[in-house]
Coordinates of C-alpha atoms and ligand atoms in Angstrom, one line a residue:
M1 CA 40.6 40.0 15.3
Y2 CA 36.9 39.1 15.0
V3 CA 34.6 41.8 16.2
V4 CA 30.8 41.6 16.4
M5 CA 29.0 44.9 17.0
V6 CA 25.7 44.6 18.8
T7 CA 23.9 47.8 18.2
P8 CA 20.6 49.6 17.9
E9 CA 21.9 51.8 15.0
C10 CA 24.1 51.5 11.9
A11 CA 24.4 54.4 9.3
P12 CA 23.0 54.5 6.6
V13 CA 20.3 51.9 7.3
A14 CA 19.2 52.6 10.8
K15 CA 20.4 56.1 12.0
V16 CA 19.0 58.4 14.4
G17 CA 22.0 60.3 15.2
G18 CA 25.8 60.0 15.8
L19 CA 25.8 56.4 17.2
G20 CA 24.7 55.2 13.8
D21 CA 27.5 57.1 12.2
V22 CA 30.0 55.8 14.6
V23 CA 29.2 52.1 14.3
Q24 CA 29.4 52.2 10.5
G25 CA 32.7 54.3 10.4
L26 CA 34.5 52.5 13.0
S27 CA 33.4 49.2 11.6
R28 CA 34.6 50.1 8.1
E29 CA 38.0 51.2 9.4
L30 CA 38.5 48.1 11.4
A31 CA 37.7 46.1 8.3
V32 CA 40.3 48.1 6.4
R33 CA 42.7 47.2 9.0
G34 CA 42.2 43.6 8.6
A35 CA 39.5 42.8 11.4
T36 CA 36.5 40.7 10.6
V37 CA 33.6 42.7 11.5
E38 CA 30.1 41.6 11.8
I39 CA 27.0 43.8 12.9
I40 CA 23.9 42.7 14.7
L41 CA 20.8 45.1 14.5
P42 CA 17.2 44.7 15.1
K43 CA 15.2 44.2 11.8
Y44 CA 13.4 47.4 12.2
D45 CA 10.4 47.8 9.7
C46 CA 11.9 51.4 8.9
L47 CA 15.2 50.2 7.9
R48 CA 16.6 51.8 4.7
H49 CA 16.1 48.4 2.9
D50 CA 17.1 50.0 -0.4
L51 CA 20.7 50.5 1.0
I52 CA 21.0 46.7 2.1
S53 CA 22.4 44.5 -0.6
G54 CA 21.7 40.8 -0.7
L55 CA 19.4 40.6 2.1
T56 CA 18.4 37.0 2.7
Q57 CA 17.1 34.8 5.6
C58 CA 19.9 33.0 7.0
Y59 CA 18.6 31.5 10.2
S60 CA 15.1 30.7 11.2
G61 CA 13.3 29.7 14.3
L62 CA 15.9 31.2 16.6
A63 CA 14.2 30.5 20.0
V64 CA 14.9 33.3 22.5
P65 CA 13.9 32.9 26.1
Y66 CA 11.9 35.8 27.1
H67 CA 9.5 36.3 30.1
H68 CA 8.9 32.7 30.9
H69 CA 8.3 31.6 27.4
W70 CA 10.1 31.8 23.9
I71 CA 9.9 34.3 21.1
H72 CA 11.0 32.9 17.6
C73 CA 13.0 34.9 15.4
D74 CA 14.2 34.9 11.9
V75 CA 17.6 36.3 11.1
F76 CA 18.3 37.9 7.9
C77 CA 21.9 38.7 6.7
G78 CA 22.9 41.5 4.0
F79 CA 25.6 43.9 3.4
V80 CA 25.6 47.8 4.3
D81 CA 28.4 49.5 2.5
G82 CA 30.3 46.2 2.4
L83 CA 29.8 45.3 6.0
K84 CA 28.1 42.1 7.0
C85 CA 24.9 42.8 9.0
Y86 CA 22.6 40.3 10.8
F87 CA 19.2 41.7 11.3
I88 CA 17.0 39.9 14.1
D89 CA 13.4 39.8 13.3
P90 CA 11.3 38.6 16.3
H91 CA 7.6 37.1 15.7
S92 CA 5.5 38.0 18.6
H93 CA 2.5 40.0 19.4
Q94 CA 4.5 42.7 20.9
N95 CA 5.7 43.5 17.4
F96 CA 8.9 44.8 18.9
F97 CA 10.6 46.4 15.9
N98 CA 7.7 47.1 13.5
R99 CA 6.6 50.4 15.0
G100 CA 7.6 52.8 12.1
I101 CA 10.3 54.4 14.3
F102 CA 13.5 53.3 16.1
Y103 CA 12.8 54.7 19.5
G104 CA 10.0 56.4 21.4
H105 CA 7.7 53.8 22.8
G106 CA 6.9 53.0 26.4
D107 CA 8.5 49.6 26.1
D108 CA 11.8 50.6 24.5
A109 CA 13.7 49.0 27.5
E110 CA 11.9 45.6 27.0
R111 CA 12.4 45.8 23.2
F112 CA 16.3 46.3 23.3
A113 CA 16.7 44.0 26.5
F114 CA 15.0 41.3 24.3
F115 CA 17.4 42.4 21.4
S116 CA 20.5 42.2 23.5
R117 CA 19.3 38.5 24.6
A118 CA 18.5 37.6 21.0
A119 CA 21.9 38.8 19.8
L120 CA 23.8 36.4 22.2
E121 CA 21.5 33.5 21.5
F122 CA 22.2 34.1 17.9
M123 CA 26.0 33.9 18.5
L124 CA 25.5 30.8 20.7
K125 CA 23.4 28.8 18.1
T126 CA 25.6 29.8 15.1
H127 CA 28.8 29.0 17.2
K128 CA 30.1 32.5 16.8
H129 CA 33.1 33.0 19.1
P130 CA 34.0 36.5 18.3
D131 CA 37.2 38.0 20.2
I132 CA 35.2 41.2 21.0
I133 CA 31.7 42.1 21.4
H134 CA 31.4 45.8 21.1
C135 CA 28.0 47.1 22.4
H136 CA 26.6 50.6 22.4
D137 CA 24.7 52.6 24.9
W138 CA 21.8 51.6 27.1
Q139 CA 20.1 49.7 24.5
T140 CA 22.6 47.0 24.4
A141 CA 24.0 47.4 27.9
L142 CA 22.7 44.2 29.2
V143 CA 24.8 42.3 26.7
P144 CA 27.9 42.0 28.9
V145 CA 25.6 41.1 32.1
L146 CA 23.9 38.4 30.0
L147 CA 27.3 37.2 28.7
W148 CA 28.8 36.7 32.1
E149 CA 25.7 35.7 34.0
I150 CA 24.3 33.2 31.5
Y151 CA 26.2 32.7 28.3
Q152 CA 29.6 31.9 29.6
H153 CA 28.2 29.0 31.5
Q154 CA 26.8 27.7 28.1
G155 CA 30.3 27.8 26.6
M156 CA 30.7 31.4 25.4
T157 CA 33.8 32.0 27.4
H158 CA 36.1 33.5 24.7
P159 CA 34.5 36.9 23.8
R160 CA 35.5 40.1 25.8
V161 CA 33.3 42.9 25.8
C162 CA 33.8 46.7 25.0
F163 CA 31.0 48.9 25.9
T164 CA 30.9 52.5 24.5
L165 CA 28.9 55.3 26.1
H166 CA 27.7 57.7 23.3
N167 CA 25.6 59.9 25.7
L168 CA 25.0 59.4 29.5
A169 CA 21.8 61.4 29.3
H170 CA 20.0 57.9 28.4
Q171 CA 20.9 55.3 31.2
G172 CA 18.0 53.0 30.9
L173 CA 16.4 53.2 34.4
Q174 CA 14.1 50.4 34.9
G175 CA 12.2 48.4 37.5
E176 CA 13.5 44.8 38.3
H177 CA 11.3 43.3 35.8
I178 CA 13.5 44.0 33.1
L179 CA 16.2 41.7 34.5
R180 CA 13.5 38.8 35.0
Q181 CA 12.2 39.3 31.4
V182 CA 15.5 38.3 30.0
G183 CA 16.3 35.5 32.5
L184 CA 18.4 37.3 35.0
N185 CA 18.0 37.0 38.7
P186 CA 17.6 40.6 40.4
G187 CA 18.4 38.8 43.8
S188 CA 21.9 38.9 42.9
L189 CA 22.3 41.7 40.5
M190 CA 20.5 44.5 42.5
T191 CA 23.4 45.6 44.7
H192 CA 25.2 48.9 44.7
D193 CA 28.3 47.5 43.1
R194 CA 26.4 45.9 40.3
L195 CA 23.0 47.1 38.5
M196 CA 21.1 49.0 41.3
D197 CA 21.2 52.7 40.4
D198 CA 23.1 54.9 43.0
H199 CA 20.3 57.5 43.3
H200 CA 17.1 55.5 42.8
L201 CA 16.7 52.9 45.1
G202 CA 15.2 49.9 43.8
A203 CA 15.7 50.8 40.1
V204 CA 17.9 49.0 37.7
N205 CA 20.5 51.1 35.8
L206 CA 21.4 49.3 32.6
V207 CA 24.2 51.5 31.6
K208 CA 25.7 50.8 35.0
G209 CA 25.6 47.2 34.4
G210 CA 27.2 47.8 31.2
I211 CA 30.1 49.5 32.9
V212 CA 30.5 47.0 35.7
Y213 CA 30.3 43.8 33.4
S214 CA 32.3 44.9 30.4
N215 CA 35.9 44.3 30.1
F216 CA 36.5 47.9 28.7
V217 CA 34.4 50.9 28.7
T218 CA 35.1 53.7 26.3
T219 CA 33.2 56.9 25.8
V220 CA 33.6 59.2 22.5
S221 CA 36.0 61.9 23.5
P222 CA 38.8 62.5 26.2
R223 CA 37.1 65.6 27.3
Y224 CA 33.7 63.9 27.9
A225 CA 35.5 61.0 29.6
D226 CA 37.0 63.3 32.2
E227 CA 33.6 65.4 32.5
I228 CA 31.6 62.4 33.2
R229 CA 34.0 61.0 35.9
R230 CA 34.6 64.3 37.6
T231 CA 31.4 66.6 37.2
H232 CA 27.6 66.3 37.2
L233 CA 27.7 65.6 33.4
G234 CA 28.3 61.9 34.8
M235 CA 24.4 62.2 35.7
G236 CA 24.9 60.0 38.8
L237 CA 27.4 57.4 37.3
Q238 CA 30.6 59.4 38.6
R239 CA 31.1 57.1 41.5
I240 CA 30.9 53.7 39.4
L241 CA 33.1 55.2 36.7
A242 CA 35.7 56.1 39.5
V243 CA 35.4 52.5 40.8
H244 CA 36.1 51.2 37.4
H245 CA 38.6 54.0 36.1
Q246 CA 41.3 51.4 35.2
K247 CA 39.1 50.1 32.3
F248 CA 37.8 53.4 31.2
G249 CA 39.0 55.8 28.7
G250 CA 37.9 58.4 26.1
I251 CA 38.6 57.8 22.4
L252 CA 37.6 60.6 20.0
N253 CA 35.1 59.7 17.3
G254 CA 36.1 60.0 13.7
I255 CA 34.0 60.5 10.6
D256 CA 33.9 58.4 7.6
Y257 CA 35.6 60.5 4.8
N258 CA 34.2 58.2 2.3
A259 CA 30.8 59.4 3.3
W260 CA 31.7 63.0 4.4
N261 CA 34.1 64.6 2.0
P262 CA 33.4 67.3 -0.4
E263 CA 35.9 66.0 -2.8
V264 CA 33.5 62.8 -3.6
D265 CA 30.1 63.7 -1.9
G266 CA 27.3 62.5 -4.3
H267 CA 24.8 64.9 -2.6
I268 CA 26.4 68.1 -3.2
A269 CA 26.3 70.4 -6.4
K270 CA 29.8 70.8 -7.0
H271 CA 33.0 69.0 -5.5
Y272 CA 35.7 70.9 -4.0
S273 CA 38.8 70.5 -2.0
P274 CA 41.2 72.8 -0.1
A275 CA 43.0 73.6 -3.6
T276 CA 39.5 74.5 -5.1
V277 CA 37.7 75.9 -2.1
G278 CA 36.1 78.7 -4.2
D279 CA 33.9 75.9 -5.8
K280 CA 32.2 75.6 -2.4
Y281 CA 30.3 78.7 -3.3
A282 CA 28.5 76.7 -6.1
N283 CA 26.9 74.7 -3.3
K284 CA 25.7 77.9 -1.2
D285 CA 24.1 78.9 -4.5
A286 CA 22.6 75.5 -5.0
L287 CA 21.3 75.4 -1.4
R288 CA 19.8 78.8 -1.6
S289 CA 18.0 77.9 -4.9
R290 CA 16.8 74.4 -3.4
L291 CA 15.4 76.4 -0.4
W292 CA 14.1 79.5 -2.3
L293 CA 16.4 81.8 -0.5
R294 CA 17.7 85.1 -2.3
Q295 CA 21.1 85.1 -3.9
E296 CA 22.8 87.9 -2.3
F297 CA 26.1 88.6 -0.8
K298 CA 25.7 87.7 2.9
P299 CA 26.9 84.8 5.1
L300 CA 24.9 81.9 5.6
V301 CA 24.5 80.2 9.1
G302 CA 23.4 76.5 9.5
F303 CA 22.2 74.1 12.0
V304 CA 21.9 70.3 11.6
G305 CA 20.9 68.0 14.3
R306 CA 18.4 66.7 16.8
L307 CA 16.3 69.5 18.4
D308 CA 16.9 68.2 21.8
H309 CA 17.5 70.3 25.1
Q310 CA 21.0 69.1 25.1
K311 CA 21.6 70.8 21.7
G312 CA 20.9 74.2 23.1
V313 CA 17.4 74.6 21.4
H314 CA 16.7 77.9 23.2
L315 CA 20.1 79.2 22.0
I316 CA 19.4 78.2 18.3
F317 CA 15.9 79.6 18.6
D318 CA 17.3 82.9 19.5
A319 CA 20.3 82.8 16.8
V320 CA 17.7 82.5 14.0
S321 CA 16.3 86.1 14.7
Y322 CA 19.8 87.4 15.5
C323 CA 21.1 86.4 12.2
L324 CA 18.2 87.6 10.2
D325 CA 18.6 91.0 12.0
H326 CA 22.3 91.2 11.3
G327 CA 22.3 90.5 7.6
C328 CA 22.8 86.7 7.5
Q329 CA 20.7 83.9 6.1
F330 CA 19.8 81.0 8.3
V331 CA 19.2 77.4 7.3
L332 CA 18.0 74.7 9.9
L333 CA 17.7 70.9 9.6
G334 CA 16.4 69.1 12.5
T335 CA 13.7 67.2 14.3
S336 CA 12.8 66.8 18.0
P337 CA 11.9 63.6 20.0
H338 CA 9.7 66.2 22.1
G339 CA 6.4 67.4 20.6
H340 CA 6.5 70.9 22.3
I341 CA 9.9 71.8 20.7
N342 CA 8.9 70.6 17.2
Q343 CA 5.8 72.8 17.7
A344 CA 7.8 75.8 18.6
F345 CA 10.0 75.4 15.7
R346 CA 7.1 74.9 13.4
N347 CA 5.6 78.2 14.7
L348 CA 9.0 80.0 14.1
K349 CA 9.0 78.5 10.7
R350 CA 5.3 79.7 10.0
H351 CA 6.5 83.2 11.4
F352 CA 9.5 83.5 8.9
N353 CA 7.6 81.7 6.1
D354 CA 8.1 84.2 3.3
H355 CA 11.4 85.4 4.6
P356 CA 13.9 85.4 1.7
D357 CA 16.8 84.5 4.1
C358 CA 15.5 81.9 6.3
H359 CA 14.5 78.3 6.0
L360 CA 13.7 75.8 8.6
E361 CA 13.2 72.3 7.8
I362 CA 11.8 70.3 10.6
G363 CA 12.5 66.8 9.6
Y364 CA 15.1 64.2 8.9
S365 CA 17.0 64.3 5.4
E366 CA 20.6 62.7 5.0
E367 CA 20.7 64.3 1.5
L368 CA 19.8 67.9 2.6
S369 CA 22.2 67.6 5.4
H370 CA 25.1 67.2 3.0
L371 CA 24.2 70.3 1.0
I372 CA 24.0 72.3 4.1
Y373 CA 27.4 71.3 5.4
A374 CA 28.7 72.1 1.9
G375 CA 26.8 75.3 1.4
A376 CA 26.9 77.2 4.6
D377 CA 29.5 79.6 5.9
L378 CA 29.0 79.0 9.5
L379 CA 27.6 76.1 11.5
L380 CA 26.2 76.4 15.1
V381 CA 26.8 73.8 17.8
P382 CA 25.9 75.4 21.0
S383 CA 25.1 72.4 23.0
E384 CA 24.7 72.3 26.8
F385 CA 26.9 69.0 26.6
E386 CA 28.2 67.1 23.8
P387 CA 29.8 63.8 24.1
C388 CA 31.6 64.2 21.0
G389 CA 29.6 65.9 18.3
L390 CA 30.0 65.0 14.7
T391 CA 28.3 67.9 13.1
Q392 CA 31.3 70.1 13.8
L393 CA 33.6 67.4 12.4
I394 CA 31.7 67.3 9.3
S395 CA 31.5 71.1 8.9
L396 CA 35.4 71.2 9.3
K397 CA 35.8 68.9 6.4
Y398 CA 33.4 71.0 4.5
G399 CA 35.3 74.3 5.1
T400 CA 32.2 75.5 7.0
V401 CA 33.4 77.3 10.2
P402 CA 32.0 75.8 13.4
I403 CA 30.8 77.9 16.3
V404 CA 30.7 75.7 19.3
R405 CA 30.3 75.6 23.0
N406 CA 33.3 74.7 25.0
T407 CA 32.1 71.2 26.3
G408 CA 33.1 67.5 25.6
G409 CA 34.2 66.7 22.2
L410 CA 33.5 70.3 20.9
G411 CA 36.3 71.3 23.1
D412 CA 38.6 68.6 21.8
T413 CA 38.1 69.4 18.1
V414 CA 37.3 73.1 17.7
F415 CA 40.0 75.8 18.6
D416 CA 39.0 79.3 18.7
A417 CA 40.2 81.6 16.0
D418 CA 41.0 84.4 18.6
Y419 CA 41.8 82.8 21.8
A420 CA 43.1 79.3 21.5
P421 CA 46.4 78.7 22.9
R422 CA 47.6 77.3 19.5
P423 CA 49.3 78.4 16.5
Y424 CA 47.3 80.3 14.0
H425 CA 47.3 77.3 11.4
E426 CA 45.6 75.1 14.0
R427 CA 42.6 77.5 14.8
N428 CA 39.6 76.5 13.1
G429 CA 36.5 77.9 14.5
Y430 CA 34.9 79.9 17.3
V431 CA 34.3 78.6 21.1
F432 CA 32.3 80.1 23.8
N433 CA 32.1 79.1 27.2
D434 CA 29.0 80.3 29.0
Y435 CA 25.9 78.4 28.2
N436 CA 23.6 81.5 27.5
W437 CA 22.8 83.8 24.8
T438 CA 25.5 86.2 25.7
G439 CA 28.1 83.6 25.3
L440 CA 26.8 82.5 21.9
E441 CA 26.2 85.8 20.7
S442 CA 29.6 86.9 21.4
A443 CA 31.2 84.1 19.4
L444 CA 28.7 84.6 16.4
R445 CA 29.6 88.3 16.5
R446 CA 33.2 87.5 16.1
A447 CA 32.5 85.2 13.4
L448 CA 30.3 87.5 11.3
G449 CA 32.9 90.3 12.0
L450 CA 35.6 88.1 10.4
W451 CA 33.4 87.1 7.5
H452 CA 32.6 90.7 6.6
H453 CA 35.7 92.5 7.3
Y454 CA 38.5 90.0 6.9
P455 CA 37.6 87.6 4.3
Q456 CA 41.1 86.5 3.7
Y457 CA 41.4 85.4 7.3
F458 CA 37.9 83.8 7.2
R459 CA 39.2 81.9 4.2
E460 CA 42.3 80.6 6.3
L461 CA 40.2 79.6 9.0
M462 CA 38.0 77.7 6.4
L463 CA 41.3 75.9 5.1
N464 CA 42.6 75.2 8.7
G465 CA 39.5 73.3 9.2
M466 CA 39.5 71.4 5.9
R467 CA 43.1 70.2 6.6
C468 CA 42.4 68.7 10.2
D469 CA 42.3 64.9 10.2
Y470 CA 39.3 63.7 12.0
S471 CA 39.0 60.5 10.1
W472 CA 38.9 57.0 11.7
N473 CA 42.6 56.5 11.1
H474 CA 43.8 57.3 14.6
P475 CA 40.5 56.1 16.6
G476 CA 40.3 53.0 14.7
Q477 CA 43.9 52.1 15.9
N478 CA 43.0 53.2 19.4
Y479 CA 40.0 50.8 19.4
L480 CA 42.0 48.1 18.1
N481 CA 44.7 48.8 21.0
V482 CA 41.7 48.5 23.5
Y483 CA 40.5 45.2 21.9
N484 CA 44.0 43.6 22.0
Y485 CA 44.4 44.7 25.5
I486 CA 41.4 43.1 26.7
K487 CA 41.8 40.1 24.4
A488 CA 45.1 39.4 26.1
R489 CA 43.4 39.4 29.6
Ligands
LIG1 P1 23.8 63.1 18.3 O1 24.5 61.8 18.2 O2 23.7 63.5 19.6 O3 22.4 63.1 17.5 P2 26.1 64.0 16.5 O4 26.4 65.4 16.3 O5 27.0 63.1 17.3 O6 24.7 64.3 17.4 O7 25.5 63.2 15.3 C1 24.4 63.7 14.5 C2 24.3 62.9 13.1 O8 23.0 62.9 12.9 C3 25.3 63.8 12.0 O9 25.6 62.9 11.1 C4 24.1 64.7 11.5 O10 24.3 65.1 10.3 C5 22.9 63.7 11.6 N1 21.6 64.4 11.8 C6 21.0 64.9 12.9 N2 19.9 65.3 12.6 C7 19.6 65.2 11.4 C8 18.5 65.6 10.4 N3 17.4 66.2 10.9 N4 18.6 65.2 9.1 C9 19.7 64.6 8.6 N5 20.8 64.2 9.4 C10 20.7 64.6 10.7

């Protein structure tokens, strides 16, 4: 099986959130299972170059048609975690990928539409004929459209396309110009059964195009697959997902236990396993020392993630004061794409500046995130919706009890200590239904009650989580099954 991932992110060199982790973890698992995997990424200036080995230019002068002219690209090749990656570096006045950040520019759609076309052009020119092209989210949703509308007529008839929806909150709504810029004809594509958005007449919906043109569409948990087909969480794509339901399914994300494992993690103070779970508390001490928190007998509640509306930012905000008022410590690591949210958390940070039980880190730090997963007792994930969520999976592995809202992948992976219809040894956290403060508070109160009054049961809950298998083992096989299924058709 020969798989090419076309993706905007791949951890650890280009990671904004879970998409980056998934591409890296899935690719490694596929490679372990004998597949040949290559990854095509933009050559962002903000790549973690220090984590790429053997980076060399392997193709120069790749001429990519764009907006009635050609943009010339160099392509670099290097290895990330043993995975072969190609980085496309366009030379043009738009400076597509030299912006210091991955996303957040007015022309993001143009940047990634160009990248999609460039990735296919590179495969064509280098005679790559993968069995599967696996693309991800709106950024690369034009890949299957371009493949069937243009590149199959140039000889690329072999590859089949798997398209993964990591988050339908971002669909790439654009004017028709986006199609013309990459050489597609809006005249034939702007119909209800192809790329025209169902609710914004005249707008191109890139994700819809990806769904229509791919051979198989996956999303990142079974629950989210169901939610986006049947409820408002489909964000307008329910109809097209229903039309294409026979080629659509949910495969739960895994996490890479080489990167996320307290037995081997190079970023934490002391390694531990279920057999030595007491050593976890050396990490709690280390986290407190690092963040100037007092060493005292009290639970430590954590949050790691993007401070986006989807993540329940107002609930996290309220949880900080609640925890401090109820004898806990609170540590937050996060950053927001929205300036006003960052500002609100900066103000909160200022308010608690000298508080010995609170640290809010408004920023991004891979290394600190590991220490928080290892050092915290409880981790909050109060999302309004969550396609899969990785932070709860990581926290389970680190014996940090997750408190999650019952939605998407959170509902598929966390089972309430008190109410889950499962045997006790399978219960691993706290789950609440209502997306409001009362909901979160009820779960938080139960969790803190257990920590204070029934430490031996709390410890069992930690161990139940640590024993869960949310590795890429099962999902890796599921993706191979999908690949084999579409390859044979
Ligand atoms: P999403 O993809 O919606 O951002 P996920 O829970 O699927 O959320 O994945 C989040 C990933 O990004 C996790 O690996 C988490 O540790 C990481 N992450 C998010 N924010 C930060 C941050 N500020 N610093 C370090 N890692 C972060």
